[in-house]
Amino acid sequence: MIATADMPDSLTQTHGARPFLGIYDYRYAPYSLGDTITWQMNVLVIAIESGANAIDHILMVDPKHPACWMQPHINTANYLTALQNIFPAYLCSPLLRNVRVFRDRTTFNDLLASHLRSGLQVYPSPGDHLRRRVRSGGIVNLSHGGFPLSHSVLNAFYMKNGYLPRLVAPRGYERSARMFLARHAAGRTVVAVHMRQSGLGSNPSALHRDSPMAEWVHFLKMAAVRWPDVLFVVFGGYHEWERPLMLLKNVLVPRTFGLGLAHELALLHHADMFMGSSSGFSAAATFSSVPYVIVNVEHDFSRYSEVPVGELRYPFALDNQEIYWEKETAALLAACFERAYRGLRKRTVSEAASTAGH
């Protein structure tokens, strides 16, 4: 075991806890923000269905075989960096009790066997784990270890219960997010933004999902005139945004302040709205309570989300949470944002009236 992140709250007490175990084994699961977020949602809803009130995330990374076949660029020399970069994403479950990371498979297997003997429920199932795959109902991509995960379990939970639990800001980072926004965005409408730019990274993938940066820059310049109260907080690594963005008065880039993924996820949950192309950050927004506009949703993902191409909302979406299947243009971004912005204004007026009434 190389790391333990025990959560300092009442759920860490074993007395009265009914725990559920979530397994993420990098032998067959990818280092991916979107997949990590969706896996975490599946763990959450299955845990709730089982009657659990606490969740333990168990991560297994073998230094000799640190990544699945889909990510050959992650190897013995760099896997710790990859793990460190994605680790904050595992801290977003509202029922999270602790996170443990193992690099010795024998120790990991002993722990898993002990938990199973004690009757502890797990996801994925022991059978699926031994087959090196994750199942979430619906379509299962067996050649990719079950990834991407479908929304089948989530949709079924929503249809049965009339709600879907939501992820939260990474544990321990909420205060820093509030302080950052109070200092840099006081009095502004904060819109978290992510423009996928995998092609500019060292290991490009799924380039058809990348955002046309010129269209985004055009939109942001237009927004500075039409919505001067809005501050766009741009997420992503240094390779995902062009330096001229830093010169725009309505744009703030947290990475230039030394912040990382954990802070960005916390800022997303404290923003007034999220806007971006289909990506890992979009997955985080999808399972949050934050209003969002997600564009360039991959058409092939329709079969995994169980939502027809062209549909504006996931079945479990909240008010002012919409998806668009078209590739971004400045005009599309402006139209989508204007619609969402009106929704934000209406909600603000309604909340103000409700407060005044009390």
mmCIF file of C-alpha atoms in Angstrom:
data_model
loop_
_atom_site.group_PDB
_atom_site.id
_atom_site.type_symbol
_atom_site.label_atom_id
_atom_site.label_comp_id
_atom_site.label_asym_id
_atom_site.label_seq_id
_atom_site.Cartn_x
_atom_site.Cartn_y
_atom_site.Cartn_z
ATOM 1 C CA MET A 1 0.000 0.000 0.000
ATOM 2 C CA ILE A 2 1.581 3.333 -0.981
ATOM 3 C CA ALA A 3 -0.987 5.881 0.170
ATOM 4 C CA THR A 4 -4.030 6.255 2.338
ATOM 5 C CA ALA A 5 -6.420 9.201 2.360
ATOM 6 C CA ASP A 6 -8.641 8.786 5.392
ATOM 7 C CA MET A 7 -11.507 11.268 5.582
ATOM 8 C CA PRO A 8 -11.783 13.305 8.810
ATOM 9 C CA ASP A 9 -15.507 13.063 9.473
ATOM 10 C CA SER A 10 -18.046 10.837 11.204
ATOM 11 C CA LEU A 11 -18.009 8.286 8.397
ATOM 12 C CA THR A 12 -14.480 7.253 9.346
ATOM 13 C CA GLN A 13 -15.882 5.730 12.534
ATOM 14 C CA THR A 14 -16.494 2.023 12.109
ATOM 15 C CA HIS A 15 -19.300 2.036 14.659
ATOM 16 C CA GLY A 16 -22.600 2.156 12.790
ATOM 17 C CA ALA A 17 -20.967 2.294 9.361
ATOM 18 C CA ARG A 18 -22.360 0.110 6.580
ATOM 19 C CA PRO A 19 -19.482 0.370 4.079
ATOM 20 C CA PHE A 20 -19.341 -0.403 0.375
ATOM 21 C CA LEU A 21 -16.139 -1.105 -1.540
ATOM 22 C CA GLY A 22 -15.334 0.428 -4.934
ATOM 23 C CA ILE A 23 -12.435 -1.167 -6.842
ATOM 24 C CA TYR A 24 -10.462 0.642 -9.541
ATOM 25 C CA ASP A 25 -7.717 -1.587 -10.939
ATOM 26 C CA TYR A 26 -5.428 0.084 -13.464
ATOM 27 C CA ARG A 27 -4.629 -3.318 -14.918
ATOM 28 C CA TYR A 28 -7.813 -2.911 -16.964
ATOM 29 C CA ALA A 29 -9.144 0.567 -16.088
ATOM 30 C CA PRO A 30 -7.754 3.771 -17.653
ATOM 31 C CA TYR A 31 -6.214 6.863 -16.112
ATOM 32 C CA SER A 32 -9.075 9.060 -17.283
ATOM 33 C CA LEU A 33 -11.009 11.828 -15.565
ATOM 34 C CA GLY A 34 -14.304 11.068 -17.300
ATOM 35 C CA ASP A 35 -14.116 7.327 -16.638
ATOM 36 C CA THR A 36 -13.088 7.892 -13.023
ATOM 37 C CA ILE A 37 -16.032 10.236 -12.456
ATOM 38 C CA THR A 38 -18.567 7.875 -14.064
ATOM 39 C CA TRP A 39 -17.156 4.865 -12.179
ATOM 40 C CA GLN A 40 -17.508 6.862 -8.958
ATOM 41 C CA MET A 41 -21.161 7.577 -9.758
ATOM 42 C CA ASN A 42 -21.834 3.891 -10.362
ATOM 43 C CA VAL A 43 -20.203 3.035 -7.036
ATOM 44 C CA LEU A 44 -22.339 5.690 -5.330
ATOM 45 C CA VAL A 45 -25.734 4.606 -6.659
ATOM 46 C CA ILE A 46 -25.048 0.879 -6.221
ATOM 47 C CA ALA A 47 -23.868 1.565 -2.664
ATOM 48 C CA ILE A 48 -27.058 3.495 -1.901
ATOM 49 C CA GLU A 49 -29.174 0.709 -3.392
ATOM 50 C CA SER A 50 -27.382 -1.804 -1.166
ATOM 51 C CA GLY A 51 -28.121 0.234 1.967
ATOM 52 C CA ALA A 52 -24.535 1.390 2.536
ATOM 53 C CA ASN A 53 -23.789 4.696 4.239
ATOM 54 C CA ALA A 54 -20.027 4.820 3.648
ATOM 55 C CA ILE A 55 -17.803 4.151 0.641
ATOM 56 C CA ASP A 56 -14.175 3.028 0.508
ATOM 57 C CA HIS A 57 -12.302 3.481 -2.770
ATOM 58 C CA ILE A 58 -9.560 0.912 -3.298
ATOM 59 C CA LEU A 59 -7.116 1.635 -6.136
ATOM 60 C CA MET A 60 -4.720 -1.025 -7.406
ATOM 61 C CA VAL A 61 -1.687 -0.027 -9.469
ATOM 62 C CA ASP A 62 1.019 -2.628 -10.131
ATOM 63 C CA PRO A 63 4.412 -0.965 -10.841
ATOM 64 C CA LYS A 64 5.326 -3.820 -13.187
ATOM 65 C CA HIS A 65 2.089 -3.446 -15.169
ATOM 66 C CA PRO A 66 0.845 0.032 -14.245
ATOM 67 C CA ALA A 67 -1.595 0.615 -17.108
ATOM 68 C CA CYS A 68 -4.046 -1.168 -19.378
ATOM 69 C CA TRP A 69 -3.338 -1.827 -23.046
ATOM 70 C CA MET A 70 -5.178 1.358 -24.045
ATOM 71 C CA GLN A 71 -2.494 3.544 -22.436
ATOM 72 C CA PRO A 72 0.934 2.127 -23.367
ATOM 73 C CA HIS A 73 2.539 5.529 -22.748
ATOM 74 C CA ILE A 74 2.035 5.036 -19.002
ATOM 75 C CA ASN A 75 4.863 2.842 -17.732
ATOM 76 C CA THR A 76 6.980 2.002 -14.706
ATOM 77 C CA ALA A 77 8.861 5.284 -14.997
ATOM 78 C CA ASN A 78 5.890 7.664 -15.064
ATOM 79 C CA TYR A 79 2.853 5.907 -13.578
ATOM 80 C CA LEU A 80 3.146 7.708 -10.240
ATOM 81 C CA THR A 81 2.831 11.053 -12.009
ATOM 82 C CA ALA A 82 -0.237 9.803 -13.873
ATOM 83 C CA LEU A 83 -1.756 8.548 -10.617
ATOM 84 C CA GLN A 84 -0.972 11.757 -8.755
ATOM 85 C CA ASN A 85 -2.591 13.815 -11.518
ATOM 86 C CA ILE A 86 -5.882 11.877 -11.450
ATOM 87 C CA PHE A 87 -6.064 11.111 -7.706
ATOM 88 C CA PRO A 88 -8.182 14.161 -6.668
ATOM 89 C CA ALA A 89 -11.032 12.867 -8.831
ATOM 90 C CA TYR A 90 -11.556 10.010 -6.348
ATOM 91 C CA LEU A 91 -12.416 12.457 -3.548
ATOM 92 C CA CYS A 92 -15.801 13.610 -4.886
ATOM 93 C CA SER A 93 -18.261 11.076 -3.485
ATOM 94 C CA PRO A 94 -20.574 12.452 -0.762
ATOM 95 C CA LEU A 95 -20.370 9.088 1.050
ATOM 96 C CA LEU A 96 -16.593 8.766 0.810
ATOM 97 C CA ARG A 97 -14.955 7.331 3.918
ATOM 98 C CA ASN A 98 -11.420 6.732 2.679
ATOM 99 C CA VAL A 99 -9.239 6.051 -0.343
ATOM 100 C CA ARG A 100 -6.449 3.483 -0.310
ATOM 101 C CA VAL A 101 -3.879 2.888 -3.027
ATOM 102 C CA PHE A 102 -2.085 -0.463 -3.329
ATOM 103 C CA ARG A 103 0.871 -1.424 -5.476
ATOM 104 C CA ASP A 104 1.300 -4.962 -4.181
ATOM 105 C CA ARG A 105 -1.291 -7.257 -5.721
ATOM 106 C CA THR A 106 -0.970 -9.961 -3.067
ATOM 107 C CA THR A 107 -1.765 -7.464 -0.312
ATOM 108 C CA PHE A 108 -4.622 -6.091 -2.386
ATOM 109 C CA ASN A 109 -6.042 -9.573 -3.020
ATOM 110 C CA ASP A 110 -5.779 -10.466 0.677
ATOM 111 C CA LEU A 111 -7.715 -7.322 1.611
ATOM 112 C CA LEU A 112 -10.373 -7.986 -1.023
ATOM 113 C CA ALA A 113 -10.774 -11.616 0.067
ATOM 114 C CA SER A 114 -11.093 -10.550 3.694
ATOM 115 C CA HIS A 115 -13.785 -8.007 2.846
ATOM 116 C CA LEU A 116 -15.708 -10.498 0.736
ATOM 117 C CA ARG A 117 -15.617 -13.089 3.529
ATOM 118 C CA SER A 118 -17.063 -10.485 5.891
ATOM 119 C CA GLY A 119 -19.983 -9.923 3.513
ATOM 120 C CA LEU A 120 -18.890 -6.502 2.264
ATOM 121 C CA GLN A 121 -20.392 -5.648 -1.132
ATOM 122 C CA VAL A 122 -18.149 -4.430 -3.945
ATOM 123 C CA TYR A 123 -18.219 -2.854 -7.405
ATOM 124 C CA PRO A 124 -17.322 -4.169 -9.868
ATOM 125 C CA SER A 125 -18.485 -7.619 -8.843
ATOM 126 C CA PRO A 126 -15.761 -10.144 -7.920
ATOM 127 C CA GLY A 127 -16.505 -12.059 -11.120
ATOM 128 C CA ASP A 128 -16.167 -9.005 -13.340
ATOM 129 C CA HIS A 129 -13.008 -7.932 -11.531
ATOM 130 C CA LEU A 130 -11.419 -11.339 -12.134
ATOM 131 C CA ARG A 131 -12.396 -11.019 -15.800
ATOM 132 C CA ARG A 132 -10.707 -7.594 -15.833
ATOM 133 C CA ARG A 133 -13.760 -5.578 -16.713
ATOM 134 C CA VAL A 134 -16.363 -3.238 -15.276
ATOM 135 C CA ARG A 135 -20.042 -3.662 -16.045
ATOM 136 C CA SER A 136 -22.673 -0.969 -15.602
ATOM 137 C CA GLY A 137 -25.622 -2.536 -17.407
ATOM 138 C CA GLY A 138 -26.550 -1.721 -20.973
ATOM 139 C CA ILE A 139 -23.744 -1.906 -23.528
ATOM 140 C CA VAL A 140 -20.436 -3.316 -22.248
ATOM 141 C CA ASN A 141 -17.298 -2.650 -24.294
ATOM 142 C CA LEU A 142 -15.500 -5.894 -23.453
ATOM 143 C CA SER A 143 -12.425 -5.081 -25.549
ATOM 144 C CA HIS A 144 -11.806 -1.986 -23.407
ATOM 145 C CA GLY A 145 -12.409 -3.461 -19.953
ATOM 146 C CA GLY A 146 -15.989 -2.197 -19.999
ATOM 147 C CA PHE A 147 -15.052 1.428 -20.720
ATOM 148 C CA PRO A 148 -16.539 3.855 -21.458
ATOM 149 C CA LEU A 149 -19.117 3.062 -18.810
ATOM 150 C CA SER A 150 -22.750 3.391 -19.781
ATOM 151 C CA HIS A 151 -25.357 5.410 -17.891
ATOM 152 C CA SER A 152 -27.644 2.381 -17.635
ATOM 153 C CA VAL A 153 -27.309 1.916 -13.858
ATOM 154 C CA LEU A 154 -27.669 5.664 -13.287
ATOM 155 C CA ASN A 155 -30.722 6.001 -15.516
ATOM 156 C CA ALA A 156 -32.368 2.996 -13.846
ATOM 157 C CA PHE A 157 -31.716 4.444 -10.384
ATOM 158 C CA TYR A 158 -33.233 7.759 -11.434
ATOM 159 C CA MET A 159 -36.330 6.129 -12.945
ATOM 160 C CA LYS A 160 -36.857 4.062 -9.790
ATOM 161 C CA ASN A 161 -36.176 6.762 -7.190
ATOM 162 C CA GLY A 162 -36.960 10.036 -8.953
ATOM 163 C CA TYR A 163 -33.562 11.543 -8.207
ATOM 164 C CA LEU A 164 -29.857 10.954 -8.760
ATOM 165 C CA PRO A 165 -27.282 11.605 -6.024
ATOM 166 C CA ARG A 166 -24.700 14.209 -6.996
ATOM 167 C CA LEU A 167 -20.949 14.328 -6.639
ATOM 168 C CA VAL A 168 -19.400 17.121 -4.590
ATOM 169 C CA ALA A 169 -16.170 19.126 -4.532
ATOM 170 C CA PRO A 170 -13.081 17.047 -3.649
ATOM 171 C CA ARG A 171 -12.892 16.614 0.103
ATOM 172 C CA GLY A 172 -10.669 19.239 1.694
ATOM 173 C CA TYR A 173 -10.672 21.739 -1.191
ATOM 174 C CA GLU A 174 -13.989 23.550 -0.765
ATOM 175 C CA ARG A 175 -12.640 26.305 1.458
ATOM 176 C CA SER A 176 -9.753 27.088 -0.892
ATOM 177 C CA ALA A 177 -12.186 27.313 -3.822
ATOM 178 C CA ARG A 178 -14.416 29.753 -1.962
ATOM 179 C CA MET A 179 -11.427 31.878 -0.958
ATOM 180 C CA PHE A 180 -10.056 31.917 -4.509
ATOM 181 C CA LEU A 181 -13.372 33.063 -5.965
ATOM 182 C CA ALA A 182 -13.864 35.653 -3.231
ATOM 183 C CA ARG A 183 -10.480 37.126 -4.066
ATOM 184 C CA HIS A 184 -10.555 36.967 -7.866
ATOM 185 C CA ALA A 185 -14.242 36.878 -8.841
ATOM 186 C CA ALA A 186 -16.165 38.888 -6.249
ATOM 187 C CA GLY A 187 -19.378 40.268 -7.736
ATOM 188 C CA ARG A 188 -18.932 38.359 -10.995
ATOM 189 C CA THR A 189 -20.965 35.566 -12.556
ATOM 190 C CA VAL A 190 -18.469 32.689 -12.603
ATOM 191 C CA VAL A 191 -18.537 30.291 -15.552
ATOM 192 C CA ALA A 192 -16.162 27.329 -15.403
ATOM 193 C CA VAL A 193 -14.893 26.442 -18.885
ATOM 194 C CA HIS A 194 -13.007 23.540 -20.429
ATOM 195 C CA MET A 195 -11.929 23.351 -24.057
ATOM 196 C CA ARG A 196 -10.618 19.882 -24.891
ATOM 197 C CA GLN A 197 -7.227 20.081 -26.639
ATOM 198 C CA SER A 198 -5.803 16.565 -26.534
ATOM 199 C CA GLY A 199 -4.002 17.138 -29.840
ATOM 200 C CA LEU A 200 -1.666 19.608 -28.168
ATOM 201 C CA GLY A 201 -0.572 17.127 -25.499
ATOM 202 C CA SER A 202 2.199 14.536 -25.537
ATOM 203 C CA ASN A 203 -0.260 11.623 -25.932
ATOM 204 C CA PRO A 204 -3.099 12.793 -28.200
ATOM 205 C CA SER A 205 -6.278 10.718 -28.409
ATOM 206 C CA ALA A 206 -9.772 10.983 -29.924
ATOM 207 C CA LEU A 207 -8.834 14.153 -31.776
ATOM 208 C CA HIS A 208 -12.328 14.417 -33.289
ATOM 209 C CA ARG A 209 -13.503 15.441 -29.817
ATOM 210 C CA ASP A 210 -11.100 18.380 -29.565
ATOM 211 C CA SER A 211 -12.437 21.933 -29.473
ATOM 212 C CA PRO A 212 -11.814 24.476 -32.253
ATOM 213 C CA MET A 213 -9.880 27.009 -30.176
ATOM 214 C CA ALA A 214 -10.420 29.895 -32.605
ATOM 215 C CA GLU A 215 -14.194 29.589 -32.187
ATOM 216 C CA TRP A 216 -13.878 29.675 -28.412
ATOM 217 C CA VAL A 217 -11.607 32.730 -28.478
ATOM 218 C CA HIS A 218 -14.076 34.493 -30.778
ATOM 219 C CA PHE A 219 -16.916 33.658 -28.395
ATOM 220 C CA LEU A 220 -14.984 34.838 -25.317
ATOM 221 C CA LYS A 221 -14.176 38.160 -26.967
ATOM 222 C CA MET A 222 -17.835 38.538 -27.920
ATOM 223 C CA ALA A 223 -18.906 37.643 -24.377
ATOM 224 C CA ALA A 224 -16.704 40.372 -22.899
ATOM 225 C CA VAL A 225 -18.915 42.924 -24.654
ATOM 226 C CA ARG A 226 -22.326 41.265 -24.307
ATOM 227 C CA TRP A 227 -21.955 39.922 -20.750
ATOM 228 C CA PRO A 228 -19.350 42.111 -19.003
ATOM 229 C CA ASP A 229 -20.294 40.752 -15.563
ATOM 230 C CA VAL A 230 -19.213 37.212 -16.491
ATOM 231 C CA LEU A 231 -15.802 35.791 -15.601
ATOM 232 C CA PHE A 232 -14.787 32.641 -17.498
ATOM 233 C CA VAL A 233 -12.526 30.393 -15.410
ATOM 234 C CA VAL A 234 -10.649 28.152 -17.848
ATOM 235 C CA PHE A 235 -9.642 24.647 -16.710
ATOM 236 C CA GLY A 236 -7.084 22.223 -18.077
ATOM 237 C CA GLY A 237 -3.356 21.608 -18.330
ATOM 238 C CA TYR A 238 -0.964 24.118 -19.827
ATOM 239 C CA HIS A 239 -1.196 22.437 -23.229
ATOM 240 C CA GLU A 240 -4.990 22.845 -23.361
ATOM 241 C CA TRP A 241 -5.263 26.613 -23.584
ATOM 242 C CA GLU A 242 -3.466 29.162 -25.716
ATOM 243 C CA ARG A 243 -1.485 31.914 -24.032
ATOM 244 C CA PRO A 244 -3.485 34.791 -25.627
ATOM 245 C CA LEU A 245 -6.418 33.682 -23.442
ATOM 246 C CA MET A 246 -4.551 35.102 -20.461
ATOM 247 C CA LEU A 247 -4.780 38.570 -22.019
ATOM 248 C CA LEU A 248 -8.577 38.556 -22.117
ATOM 249 C CA LYS A 249 -10.007 40.577 -19.232
ATOM 250 C CA ASN A 250 -12.947 38.200 -18.789
ATOM 251 C CA VAL A 251 -10.779 35.059 -18.516
ATOM 252 C CA LEU A 252 -8.994 33.573 -15.499
ATOM 253 C CA VAL A 253 -6.762 30.467 -15.663
ATOM 254 C CA PRO A 254 -6.325 28.749 -12.256
ATOM 255 C CA ARG A 255 -3.235 26.838 -13.392
ATOM 256 C CA THR A 256 -1.343 30.133 -13.672
ATOM 257 C CA PHE A 257 -1.858 30.509 -9.908
ATOM 258 C CA GLY A 258 -0.262 27.126 -9.226
ATOM 259 C CA LEU A 259 -3.576 25.309 -8.787
ATOM 260 C CA GLY A 260 -4.295 21.795 -10.062
ATOM 261 C CA LEU A 261 -7.083 19.328 -10.782
ATOM 262 C CA ALA A 262 -8.365 19.195 -7.195
ATOM 263 C CA HIS A 263 -8.810 22.968 -7.109
ATOM 264 C CA GLU A 264 -10.433 22.988 -10.554
ATOM 265 C CA LEU A 265 -12.991 20.369 -9.554
ATOM 266 C CA ALA A 266 -13.750 22.354 -6.401
ATOM 267 C CA LEU A 267 -14.104 25.563 -8.426
ATOM 268 C CA LEU A 268 -16.492 23.778 -10.800
ATOM 269 C CA HIS A 269 -18.804 22.925 -7.913
ATOM 270 C CA HIS A 270 -18.701 26.524 -6.660
ATOM 271 C CA ALA A 271 -19.165 28.153 -10.077
ATOM 272 C CA ASP A 272 -22.478 29.587 -11.236
ATOM 273 C CA MET A 273 -22.281 27.472 -14.378
ATOM 274 C CA PHE A 274 -20.064 25.121 -16.407
ATOM 275 C CA MET A 275 -19.531 25.368 -20.142
ATOM 276 C CA GLY A 276 -17.350 23.112 -22.264
ATOM 277 C CA SER A 277 -16.899 20.436 -24.861
ATOM 278 C CA SER A 278 -17.474 16.778 -24.036
ATOM 279 C CA SER A 279 -14.583 15.780 -21.748
ATOM 280 C CA GLY A 280 -13.698 14.626 -18.256
ATOM 281 C CA PHE A 281 -14.626 18.003 -16.815
ATOM 282 C CA SER A 282 -17.964 17.754 -18.593
ATOM 283 C CA ALA A 283 -18.531 14.409 -16.877
ATOM 284 C CA ALA A 284 -17.849 16.095 -13.539
ATOM 285 C CA ALA A 285 -20.419 18.770 -14.403
ATOM 286 C CA THR A 286 -22.927 16.162 -15.606
ATOM 287 C CA PHE A 287 -23.074 14.581 -12.150
ATOM 288 C CA SER A 288 -23.012 17.863 -10.221
ATOM 289 C CA SER A 289 -25.757 20.282 -9.202
ATOM 290 C CA VAL A 290 -24.199 23.082 -11.271
ATOM 291 C CA PRO A 291 -26.031 24.412 -14.377
ATOM 292 C CA TYR A 292 -24.116 23.448 -17.518
ATOM 293 C CA VAL A 293 -23.868 23.693 -21.281
ATOM 294 C CA ILE A 294 -21.960 20.763 -22.799
ATOM 295 C CA VAL A 295 -21.275 20.929 -26.534
ATOM 296 C CA ASN A 296 -19.798 18.562 -29.123
ATOM 297 C CA VAL A 297 -21.172 15.476 -27.387
ATOM 298 C CA GLU A 298 -19.828 12.481 -29.282
ATOM 299 C CA HIS A 299 -22.612 10.851 -31.317
ATOM 300 C CA ASP A 300 -21.322 7.362 -30.547
ATOM 301 C CA PHE A 301 -21.819 8.087 -26.847
ATOM 302 C CA SER A 302 -25.566 8.094 -27.473
ATOM 303 C CA ARG A 303 -25.663 4.315 -27.069
ATOM 304 C CA TYR A 304 -23.839 4.485 -23.747
ATOM 305 C CA SER A 305 -25.860 7.380 -22.324
ATOM 306 C CA GLU A 306 -29.147 5.917 -23.643
ATOM 307 C CA VAL A 307 -30.027 9.376 -24.979
ATOM 308 C CA PRO A 308 -30.881 9.880 -28.684
ATOM 309 C CA VAL A 309 -28.601 12.154 -30.693
ATOM 310 C CA GLY A 310 -30.148 15.618 -30.650
ATOM 311 C CA GLU A 311 -31.751 15.279 -27.213
ATOM 312 C CA LEU A 312 -31.041 18.349 -25.065
ATOM 313 C CA ARG A 313 -30.980 16.686 -21.652
ATOM 314 C CA TYR A 314 -29.924 13.543 -19.867
ATOM 315 C CA PRO A 315 -32.889 11.858 -18.124
ATOM 316 C CA PHE A 316 -31.534 12.841 -14.704
ATOM 317 C CA ALA A 317 -30.531 16.401 -15.650
ATOM 318 C CA LEU A 318 -31.529 19.257 -13.352
ATOM 319 C CA ASP A 319 -32.885 22.625 -14.462
ATOM 320 C CA ASN A 320 -30.535 24.543 -16.747
ATOM 321 C CA GLN A 321 -28.384 21.483 -17.520
ATOM 322 C CA GLU A 322 -28.264 20.925 -21.283
ATOM 323 C CA ILE A 323 -26.196 19.065 -23.880
ATOM 324 C CA TYR A 324 -25.626 19.868 -27.537
ATOM 325 C CA TRP A 325 -24.352 17.434 -30.137
ATOM 326 C CA GLU A 326 -22.972 19.939 -32.646
ATOM 327 C CA LYS A 327 -19.328 20.956 -33.061
ATOM 328 C CA GLU A 328 -18.627 24.326 -31.492
ATOM 329 C CA THR A 329 -18.851 27.550 -33.414
ATOM 330 C CA ALA A 330 -18.759 31.005 -31.882
ATOM 331 C CA ALA A 331 -22.393 31.506 -32.890
ATOM 332 C CA LEU A 332 -23.499 28.207 -31.302
ATOM 333 C CA LEU A 333 -21.588 28.948 -28.105
ATOM 334 C CA ALA A 334 -23.147 32.411 -27.872
ATOM 335 C CA ALA A 335 -26.664 31.071 -28.459
ATOM 336 C CA CYS A 336 -26.251 28.271 -25.903
ATOM 337 C CA PHE A 337 -24.727 30.606 -23.356
ATOM 338 C CA GLU A 338 -27.410 33.251 -23.789
ATOM 339 C CA ARG A 339 -30.097 30.646 -23.114
ATOM 340 C CA ALA A 340 -28.295 29.396 -20.010
ATOM 341 C CA TYR A 341 -27.498 32.916 -18.810
ATOM 342 C CA ARG A 342 -31.175 33.847 -18.909
ATOM 343 C CA GLY A 343 -31.853 30.804 -16.756
ATOM 344 C CA LEU A 344 -29.233 31.951 -14.255
ATOM 345 C CA ARG A 345 -30.771 35.429 -14.093
ATOM 346 C CA LYS A 346 -34.248 34.005 -13.514
ATOM 347 C CA ARG A 347 -32.965 31.769 -10.731
ATOM 348 C CA THR A 348 -31.160 34.693 -9.089
ATOM 349 C CA VAL A 349 -34.302 36.838 -9.176
ATOM 350 C CA SER A 350 -36.405 33.968 -7.818
ATOM 351 C CA GLU A 351 -33.949 33.301 -4.972
ATOM 352 C CA ALA A 352 -33.810 37.006 -4.111
ATOM 353 C CA ALA A 353 -37.618 37.195 -3.990
ATOM 354 C CA SER A 354 -37.771 34.086 -1.812
ATOM 355 C CA THR A 355 -35.206 35.538 0.593
ATOM 356 C CA ALA A 356 -37.080 38.846 0.778
ATOM 357 C CA GLY A 357 -40.313 36.981 1.541
ATOM 358 C CA HIS A 358 -38.756 35.435 4.616
#
